[in-house]
Coordinates of C-alpha atoms in Angstrom, one line a residue:
Chain A
X1 CA 104.2 92.7 71.6
X2 CA 100.9 93.4 73.5
X3 CA 98.0 93.8 71.3
X4 CA 94.5 94.4 72.1
X5 CA 92.2 91.5 72.1
X6 CA 89.3 91.6 69.5
X7 CA 85.8 92.1 70.3
X8 CA 85.1 88.3 70.1
X9 CA 87.8 87.7 72.5
X10 CA 86.9 90.5 74.9
X11 CA 83.3 89.0 75.0
X12 CA 84.8 85.7 76.0
X13 CA 86.6 87.2 78.9
X14 CA 83.5 88.9 80.0
X15 CA 81.8 85.6 79.9
X16 CA 84.6 83.9 81.7
X17 CA 84.4 86.0 84.6
X18 CA 80.9 86.5 84.6
X19 CA 80.1 82.9 84.5
X20 CA 82.7 81.3 86.6
X21 CA 83.1 84.1 89.1
X22 CA 79.9 86.0 89.0
X23 CA 81.7 89.3 88.1
X24 CA 79.1 91.8 86.3
X25 CA 80.2 93.1 83.2
X26 CA 80.6 96.8 84.5
X27 CA 83.3 95.7 86.8
X28 CA 85.4 95.0 83.7
X29 CA 83.7 97.7 81.3
X30 CA 86.4 100.4 81.6
X31 CA 89.3 98.0 81.1
X32 CA 91.2 97.2 77.8
X33 CA 92.4 93.8 77.4
X34 CA 95.8 93.2 75.8
X35 CA 97.4 89.8 75.0
X36 CA 100.8 88.6 74.5
X37 CA 101.4 84.8 74.0
X38 CA 99.3 83.1 76.9
X39 CA 98.8 86.0 79.1
X40 CA 96.1 88.5 79.1
X41 CA 96.8 91.8 80.8
X42 CA 94.0 94.2 81.8
X43 CA 95.0 98.0 81.7
X44 CA 93.0 101.2 82.0
X45 CA 91.8 102.5 78.5
X46 CA 93.5 105.6 78.8
X47 CA 94.3 108.8 76.4
X48 CA 97.6 107.8 75.1
X49 CA 97.8 104.1 75.8
X50 CA 97.7 103.3 72.0
X51 CA 100.5 105.6 71.3
X52 CA 102.5 104.2 74.0
X53 CA 101.9 100.7 73.0
X54 CA 102.8 101.7 69.4
X55 CA 105.8 103.7 70.3
X56 CA 107.7 101.5 73.1
X57 CA 108.7 98.2 73.5
X58 CA 106.2 97.6 76.6
X59 CA 107.4 94.9 79.1
X60 CA 104.0 94.7 80.8
X61 CA 100.8 97.2 80.8
X62 CA 98.5 97.3 83.8
X63 CA 97.6 93.9 85.6
X64 CA 98.1 90.4 84.5
X65 CA 94.8 89.2 84.5
X66 CA 94.4 85.6 83.0
X67 CA 96.6 83.2 81.5
X68 CA 95.3 80.7 78.9
X69 CA 95.9 77.2 79.4
X70 CA 94.8 74.2 77.4
X71 CA 91.2 73.9 78.1
X72 CA 90.6 76.9 80.5
X73 CA 91.8 80.2 81.7
X74 CA 93.4 80.7 84.8
X75 CA 92.8 83.8 86.9
X76 CA 95.5 85.6 88.3
X77 CA 95.7 86.6 91.9
X78 CA 95.9 90.3 91.2
X79 CA 92.9 90.0 89.1
X80 CA 91.1 88.4 91.8
X81 CA 92.3 91.1 94.3
X82 CA 91.3 93.7 92.0
X83 CA 87.9 92.5 91.4
X84 CA 87.3 91.8 95.0
X85 CA 83.8 92.0 96.1
X86 CA 82.7 91.6 92.5
X87 CA 83.6 88.1 92.7
X88 CA 80.4 86.1 94.2
X89 CA 80.9 82.6 92.7
X90 CA 83.0 79.9 93.3
X91 CA 84.6 81.5 96.5
X92 CA 86.2 79.3 99.3
X93 CA 86.1 81.2 102.6
X94 CA 89.1 79.7 104.5
X95 CA 89.2 79.4 108.3
X96 CA 91.5 80.9 110.5
X97 CA 92.9 77.4 110.9
X98 CA 93.0 76.7 107.3
X99 CA 95.0 79.8 106.3
X100 CA 98.4 78.7 107.6
X101 CA 98.8 75.4 105.9
X102 CA 97.1 76.9 102.8
X103 CA 99.9 79.6 102.6
X104 CA 102.3 76.8 103.2
X105 CA 101.4 75.1 100.0
X106 CA 99.6 72.2 102.0
X107 CA 96.7 70.6 100.3
X108 CA 93.4 71.2 102.1
X109 CA 91.2 68.1 101.9
X110 CA 87.8 69.9 101.7
X111 CA 85.2 69.0 100.5
X112 CA 84.3 73.1 99.5
X113 CA 80.9 73.8 97.8
X114 CA 82.8 75.2 94.7
X115 CA 83.0 73.6 91.2
X116 CA 86.4 71.9 90.4
X117 CA 88.8 74.1 88.5
X118 CA 90.2 77.5 89.7
X119 CA 88.4 79.2 92.5
X120 CA 88.7 82.3 94.4
X121 CA 89.9 82.0 97.9
X122 CA 89.0 84.4 101.1
X123 CA 89.9 84.9 104.4
X124 CA 87.9 86.8 107.2
X125 CA 85.6 88.1 104.2
X126 CA 88.7 89.6 102.4
X127 CA 89.9 88.2 99.1
X128 CA 93.1 86.5 99.1
X129 CA 93.7 85.2 95.6
X130 CA 93.4 82.1 93.5
X131 CA 93.5 78.5 94.2
X132 CA 92.9 75.3 92.4
X133 CA 90.2 72.8 93.6
X134 CA 90.2 69.1 92.5
X135 CA 89.4 65.6 93.7
X136 CA 92.6 65.8 95.8
X137 CA 91.5 69.2 97.5
X138 CA 92.4 72.8 97.5
X139 CA 95.8 74.1 96.7
X140 CA 97.3 77.7 96.8
X141 CA 97.9 79.4 93.4
X142 CA 99.2 82.4 95.2
X143 CA 102.4 84.2 93.8
X144 CA 105.3 82.4 95.7
X145 CA 107.3 85.8 96.0
X146 CA 104.3 87.4 97.8
X147 CA 103.4 84.4 100.2
X148 CA 107.2 84.4 101.0
X149 CA 107.1 88.1 101.9
X150 CA 103.8 87.4 104.2
X151 CA 105.6 84.4 106.1
X152 CA 108.5 86.7 106.8
X153 CA 111.0 84.8 104.4
X154 CA 111.6 87.6 102.4
X155 CA 110.7 90.8 104.6
X156 CA 113.4 92.8 102.8
X157 CA 111.3 92.8 99.5
X158 CA 108.8 94.6 101.4
X159 CA 111.0 97.6 102.2
X160 CA 111.7 100.6 100.1
X161 CA 113.2 103.9 100.4
Chain B
X1 CA 131.6 110.0 112.2
X2 CA 131.0 108.8 109.0
X3 CA 133.8 110.6 107.1
X4 CA 131.9 111.1 103.7
X5 CA 129.6 113.9 105.7
X6 CA 132.4 115.8 107.2
X7 CA 132.5 117.9 104.2
X8 CA 128.8 119.0 104.9
X9 CA 129.7 120.6 108.3
X10 CA 129.3 124.0 106.8
X11 CA 125.9 123.5 104.7
X12 CA 123.9 121.1 107.0
X13 CA 122.0 123.3 109.8
X14 CA 122.8 122.2 113.2
X15 CA 125.6 119.6 111.9
X16 CA 125.9 118.0 115.5
X17 CA 122.1 117.1 115.7
X18 CA 122.3 115.7 111.9
X19 CA 125.3 113.3 113.2
X20 CA 123.1 112.4 116.1
X21 CA 120.2 111.6 114.2
X22 CA 122.5 109.3 111.9
X23 CA 122.9 107.2 115.0
X24 CA 119.0 106.4 115.4
X25 CA 117.5 103.9 113.6
X26 CA 115.3 104.8 110.5
X27 CA 111.7 104.5 111.2
X28 CA 109.5 102.7 108.8
X29 CA 106.5 104.6 106.9
X30 CA 103.8 103.1 104.9
X31 CA 101.3 104.7 102.5
X32 CA 97.8 103.2 102.3
X33 CA 96.3 102.2 98.9
X34 CA 93.2 104.1 98.6
X35 CA 92.2 101.6 95.7
X36 CA 91.6 99.2 98.1
X37 CA 91.1 100.4 101.5
X38 CA 89.6 103.7 103.6
X39 CA 91.9 105.3 105.9
X40 CA 89.5 104.8 108.9
X41 CA 88.8 101.3 107.8
X42 CA 92.7 100.3 107.6
X43 CA 93.4 102.1 110.9
X44 CA 90.7 99.7 112.5
X45 CA 91.4 96.4 110.9
X46 CA 95.1 97.1 112.0
X47 CA 94.4 98.0 115.6
X48 CA 92.3 95.0 115.8
X49 CA 95.3 92.7 114.7
X50 CA 97.3 94.5 117.4
X51 CA 99.7 96.3 114.8
X52 CA 100.8 99.8 115.9
X53 CA 100.5 102.6 113.6
X54 CA 101.1 106.4 114.1
X55 CA 99.3 108.9 111.8
X56 CA 101.5 111.6 109.8
X57 CA 100.3 115.0 109.8
X58 CA 100.3 116.6 106.5
X59 CA 100.0 113.4 104.6
X60 CA 96.4 111.5 105.4
X61 CA 97.6 108.4 103.5
X62 CA 100.8 108.2 105.4
X63 CA 101.3 106.3 108.7
X64 CA 104.7 105.2 110.7
X65 CA 104.9 101.6 111.6
X66 CA 105.5 101.3 115.1
X67 CA 105.1 97.2 115.5
X68 CA 108.3 95.2 115.9
X69 CA 107.1 92.5 113.3
X70 CA 108.1 93.3 109.5
X71 CA 105.5 95.5 107.7
X72 CA 105.4 92.9 104.9
X73 CA 104.1 90.2 107.2
X74 CA 100.5 91.0 107.3
X75 CA 97.5 90.0 105.3
X76 CA 96.8 93.7 104.6
X77 CA 100.3 94.0 102.8
X78 CA 99.8 90.8 100.9
X79 CA 96.6 92.1 99.8
X80 CA 97.8 95.5 98.4
X81 CA 96.1 97.7 101.1
X82 CA 99.4 99.5 101.6
X83 CA 102.9 99.9 100.4
X84 CA 105.9 100.4 102.4
X85 CA 107.7 103.8 101.4
X86 CA 110.0 106.3 103.1
X87 CA 108.1 109.4 104.2
X88 CA 110.2 111.6 102.1
X89 CA 109.9 109.2 98.9
X90 CA 106.3 110.1 99.3
X91 CA 107.0 113.9 98.5
X92 CA 108.1 113.8 94.9
X93 CA 104.6 112.5 93.7
X94 CA 102.7 114.8 95.6
X95 CA 105.0 117.6 94.5
X96 CA 104.4 116.7 90.7
X97 CA 100.8 117.0 91.3
X98 CA 99.8 114.6 88.6
X99 CA 96.2 115.0 87.2
X100 CA 93.7 112.5 85.6
X101 CA 94.2 112.5 81.8
X102 CA 98.0 113.5 82.0
X103 CA 100.8 111.6 80.2
X104 CA 103.3 110.8 83.1
X105 CA 106.8 109.6 82.8
X106 CA 108.6 107.9 85.7
X107 CA 112.0 107.6 84.2
X108 CA 113.9 105.6 86.8
X109 CA 110.8 104.0 88.3
X110 CA 112.1 100.7 90.0
X111 CA 111.0 99.6 92.4
X112 CA 108.0 101.4 91.8
X113 CA 107.0 103.3 95.1
X114 CA 106.6 106.7 93.3
X115 CA 105.1 105.3 90.1
X116 CA 102.5 103.6 92.3
X117 CA 102.0 106.6 94.1
X118 CA 101.3 108.8 90.9
X119 CA 98.6 106.0 89.6
X120 CA 96.9 106.4 93.2
X121 CA 96.8 110.1 93.0
X122 CA 95.4 110.1 89.6
X123 CA 93.0 107.3 90.3
X124 CA 94.3 105.3 87.5
X125 CA 93.2 107.8 85.3
X126 CA 96.5 109.2 84.0
X127 CA 98.7 106.9 81.8
X128 CA 102.0 106.4 83.4
X129 CA 105.0 105.1 81.5
X130 CA 107.2 103.5 84.5
X131 CA 110.5 102.9 82.9
X132 CA 113.8 101.4 84.4
X133 CA 116.9 99.4 82.9
X134 CA 117.3 97.0 85.5
X135 CA 115.4 93.6 84.6
X136 CA 115.4 92.4 88.1
X137 CA 114.4 96.1 89.8
X138 CA 111.6 96.0 86.9
X139 CA 110.5 92.5 88.4
X140 CA 110.0 94.2 91.7
X141 CA 108.2 97.2 90.3
X142 CA 105.6 94.9 88.7
X143 CA 105.1 92.8 91.7
X144 CA 104.5 95.9 93.6
X145 CA 102.1 97.2 90.8
X146 CA 100.1 94.0 90.5
X147 CA 99.7 93.7 94.4
X148 CA 98.4 97.2 94.4
X149 CA 95.8 96.7 91.7
X150 CA 97.2 99.5 89.4
X151 CA 95.9 99.5 85.7
X152 CA 97.4 102.7 84.7
X153 CA 100.9 101.8 84.1
X154 CA 103.0 100.7 81.2
X155 CA 106.3 99.5 82.0
X156 CA 109.3 99.9 79.6
X157 CA 113.1 98.9 80.0
X158 CA 115.1 101.5 78.2
X159 CA 118.4 103.3 79.3
X160 CA 116.7 106.5 80.7
X161 CA 119.2 108.8 78.7
X162 CA 118.2 107.2 75.4
X163 CA 114.5 106.8 76.1
X164 CA 112.8 106.8 72.7
X165 CA 111.6 110.5 71.8
X166 CA 108.3 109.3 70.4
X167 CA 106.0 110.9 72.9
X168 CA 105.8 113.9 74.9
X169 CA 104.9 113.9 78.4
X170 CA 102.8 116.4 80.7
X171 CA 105.1 115.7 83.9
X172 CA 108.0 113.9 84.4
X173 CA 109.2 112.3 87.5
X174 CA 113.3 111.8 87.5
X175 CA 114.6 109.9 90.7
X176 CA 118.1 109.0 89.1
X177 CA 120.6 106.5 90.6
X178 CA 122.3 108.4 93.1
X179 CA 124.8 107.8 95.8
X180 CA 122.1 107.2 98.3
X181 CA 123.5 109.0 101.2
X182 CA 120.5 109.8 102.7
X183 CA 119.8 106.1 103.2
X184 CA 122.7 106.1 105.6
X185 CA 121.6 105.5 109.3
X186 CA 122.9 103.4 112.0
X187 CA 123.6 99.6 111.2
X188 CA 123.9 100.6 107.3
X189 CA 126.8 100.2 105.1
X190 CA 128.9 103.6 104.8
X191 CA 127.6 105.8 102.0
X192 CA 129.5 105.2 98.6
X193 CA 130.7 108.5 98.8
X194 CA 133.3 107.6 100.9
X195 CA 135.1 107.3 97.3
X196 CA 134.8 111.1 96.6
X197 CA 134.7 110.1 92.8
X198 CA 131.4 108.2 92.9
X199 CA 129.6 111.6 93.0
X200 CA 131.3 112.9 90.1
X201 CA 130.6 109.7 87.9
X202 CA 127.0 109.7 88.6
X203 CA 126.7 113.1 87.9
X204 CA 127.3 112.5 84.1
X205 CA 124.8 110.1 84.1
X206 CA 122.3 112.2 86.0
X207 CA 123.0 114.9 83.6
X208 CA 122.1 112.8 80.5
X209 CA 119.0 111.6 82.1
X210 CA 117.8 115.3 83.0
X211 CA 118.6 116.5 79.4
X212 CA 116.7 113.5 77.9
X213 CA 113.7 113.9 80.5
X214 CA 113.4 117.8 79.3
X215 CA 113.4 116.9 75.8
X216 CA 110.7 114.3 76.5
X217 CA 108.6 116.9 78.3
X218 CA 106.2 119.2 76.6
X219 CA 107.0 122.7 76.8
X220 CA 105.3 124.2 79.9
X221 CA 105.4 120.6 81.3
X222 CA 106.4 119.9 85.0
X223 CA 109.7 117.8 85.9
X224 CA 110.2 116.7 89.4
X225 CA 114.0 116.0 90.3
X226 CA 114.8 114.1 93.4
X227 CA 117.6 112.2 94.8
X228 CA 118.4 110.6 98.4
X229 CA 121.8 112.1 98.6
X230 CA 123.1 115.2 100.0
X231 CA 125.9 115.4 97.5
X232 CA 125.4 119.0 95.8
X233 CA 127.4 117.3 92.9
X234 CA 124.3 115.2 92.4
X235 CA 121.8 118.1 93.0
X236 CA 122.2 121.6 92.7
X237 CA 125.4 120.9 90.2
X238 CA 123.3 118.8 87.9
X239 CA 120.3 121.4 87.9
X240 CA 122.4 124.5 87.8
X241 CA 123.4 123.7 84.1
X242 CA 119.8 123.5 82.6
X243 CA 118.6 126.4 84.6
X244 CA 121.6 128.7 83.5
X245 CA 120.9 127.4 79.7
X246 CA 117.2 128.3 79.9
X247 CA 116.0 124.7 79.5
X248 CA 114.0 124.8 82.8
X249 CA 113.1 126.9 85.5
X250 CA 113.0 126.1 89.2
X251 CA 109.3 126.4 90.5
X252 CA 109.0 126.9 94.3
X253 CA 107.6 123.8 96.2
X254 CA 105.4 123.4 99.1
X255 CA 105.8 120.5 101.5
X256 CA 104.4 120.6 105.1
X257 CA 107.5 119.4 106.8
X258 CA 110.8 121.2 107.8
X259 CA 113.5 121.4 105.1
X260 CA 116.7 123.5 104.2
X261 CA 116.7 125.4 101.1
X262 CA 119.0 124.3 98.1
X263 CA 122.5 125.8 97.9
X264 CA 123.7 128.6 96.1
X265 CA 127.2 127.8 96.7
X266 CA 129.2 124.8 97.0
X267 CA 132.8 124.1 97.2
X268 CA 133.7 127.7 95.6
X269 CA 130.9 127.2 92.7
X270 CA 127.9 129.4 92.6
X271 CA 125.0 128.0 91.7
X272 CA 121.8 130.0 90.1
X273 CA 120.1 131.8 93.0
X274 CA 116.7 130.1 92.0
X275 CA 117.9 126.7 93.2
X276 CA 117.6 127.8 96.8
X277 CA 113.8 127.1 96.0
X278 CA 114.7 123.3 96.0
X279 CA 114.3 121.3 99.3
X280 CA 117.0 119.4 101.3
X281 CA 115.6 117.0 103.8
X282 CA 117.8 116.0 106.7
X283 CA 117.1 113.4 109.1
X284 CA 117.4 115.6 112.0
X285 CA 114.6 118.0 110.9
X286 CA 112.5 115.3 109.3
X287 CA 112.7 111.5 110.8
X288 CA 113.0 109.8 107.5
X289 CA 115.5 109.5 104.7
X290 CA 117.7 112.3 103.7
X291 CA 116.6 113.7 100.3
X292 CA 116.7 116.3 97.8
X293 CA 114.0 117.5 95.6
X294 CA 113.5 120.2 93.1
X295 CA 110.5 121.1 90.8
X296 CA 111.2 122.3 87.4
X297 CA 109.2 123.9 84.5
X298 CA 109.8 123.7 80.8
X299 CA 109.4 127.3 79.2
X300 CA 106.2 127.3 77.3

């Protein structure tokens, strides 16, 4: 069951985005955060939301936003795309030459001027999503299914009647 | 000729032109995501990358994809700047005319094109319950919704005909499973209605879905019923019963594209005269999927 986070948890979420990625509080202010297991969703705080959450068995609500790991949060690519220009810290700007190997899942050796851990990745000044930066380099954390569509392997996934 | 379509010779205007249109490949359309990109900025970015797009007069957010590469293989698609969607598939959400603050239900929502369109039209300011029964298809819906940055969709997985009666909705979109004749163009598999029993089997499900949808709709609320099939058994015949019973009335629709009116008679059966206010879209009149759309209002 999806439940709203309490005030303390909400503040930790704000602190995480602000501290790690420089996201100002107003960019998150209109969102409600819901949690189930390790996953945190961000949903628009709308009239009827509480009723829907109480009335129905909800599979998902709004955007998957964060995933709790042992000692840190993992931001989702959909959250980074949603926050886009509000993300100002720990951002790696890939060159065109770096983009293809990054998408193929290869390790980019760096160095990059960001803190170790989960970072945001942009290309041509446009947000792409999440990556993990460590001693070995930078590795994509983009959703594999999305990358497969982008690289042409699952083109039919993009088609809809 | 595909045998399943022969029975429509008398009801489809300019039937030879219809058959000819089926021999032409289906065009690809897309809808830009206004959450993420402005129209002019999008056009400029795509042109710079060498992609060819044509505007669609009447729907500013719609474009026709004219490049040879797949529309999913761009960084803009990955970033959620647009969604690939048939032109006629964009009409149901537009006709439903959702408003911020509404409670909306998309009863058979996967793979999510119409539900995400509703979110876009209401700027993420209307609660949208997007329901579907198929686990795999819900996964696709969620993937699209996440990519497009939708925060107003709540996803449920119920059989639509037994969707819980715990909330009333201001507007409901019902695009039930259908025989999908309208998706048939050259190179595609023959339509399911090669077996004539298919439409009758689907009709029972469609009627159950429509009855439950009307129960979930608040008095005075609006429901849009759409299918991508030409089969009157799955369209006018389904709606006829609820209109005759006074459960709903048909509302005229306004779409700036050519279409034929709903049928008043089929196979010796008369339908409620108001059903001529429904819209039948054919590929020789509008180069997209074949579609049927009706707008209903529940008496207040």
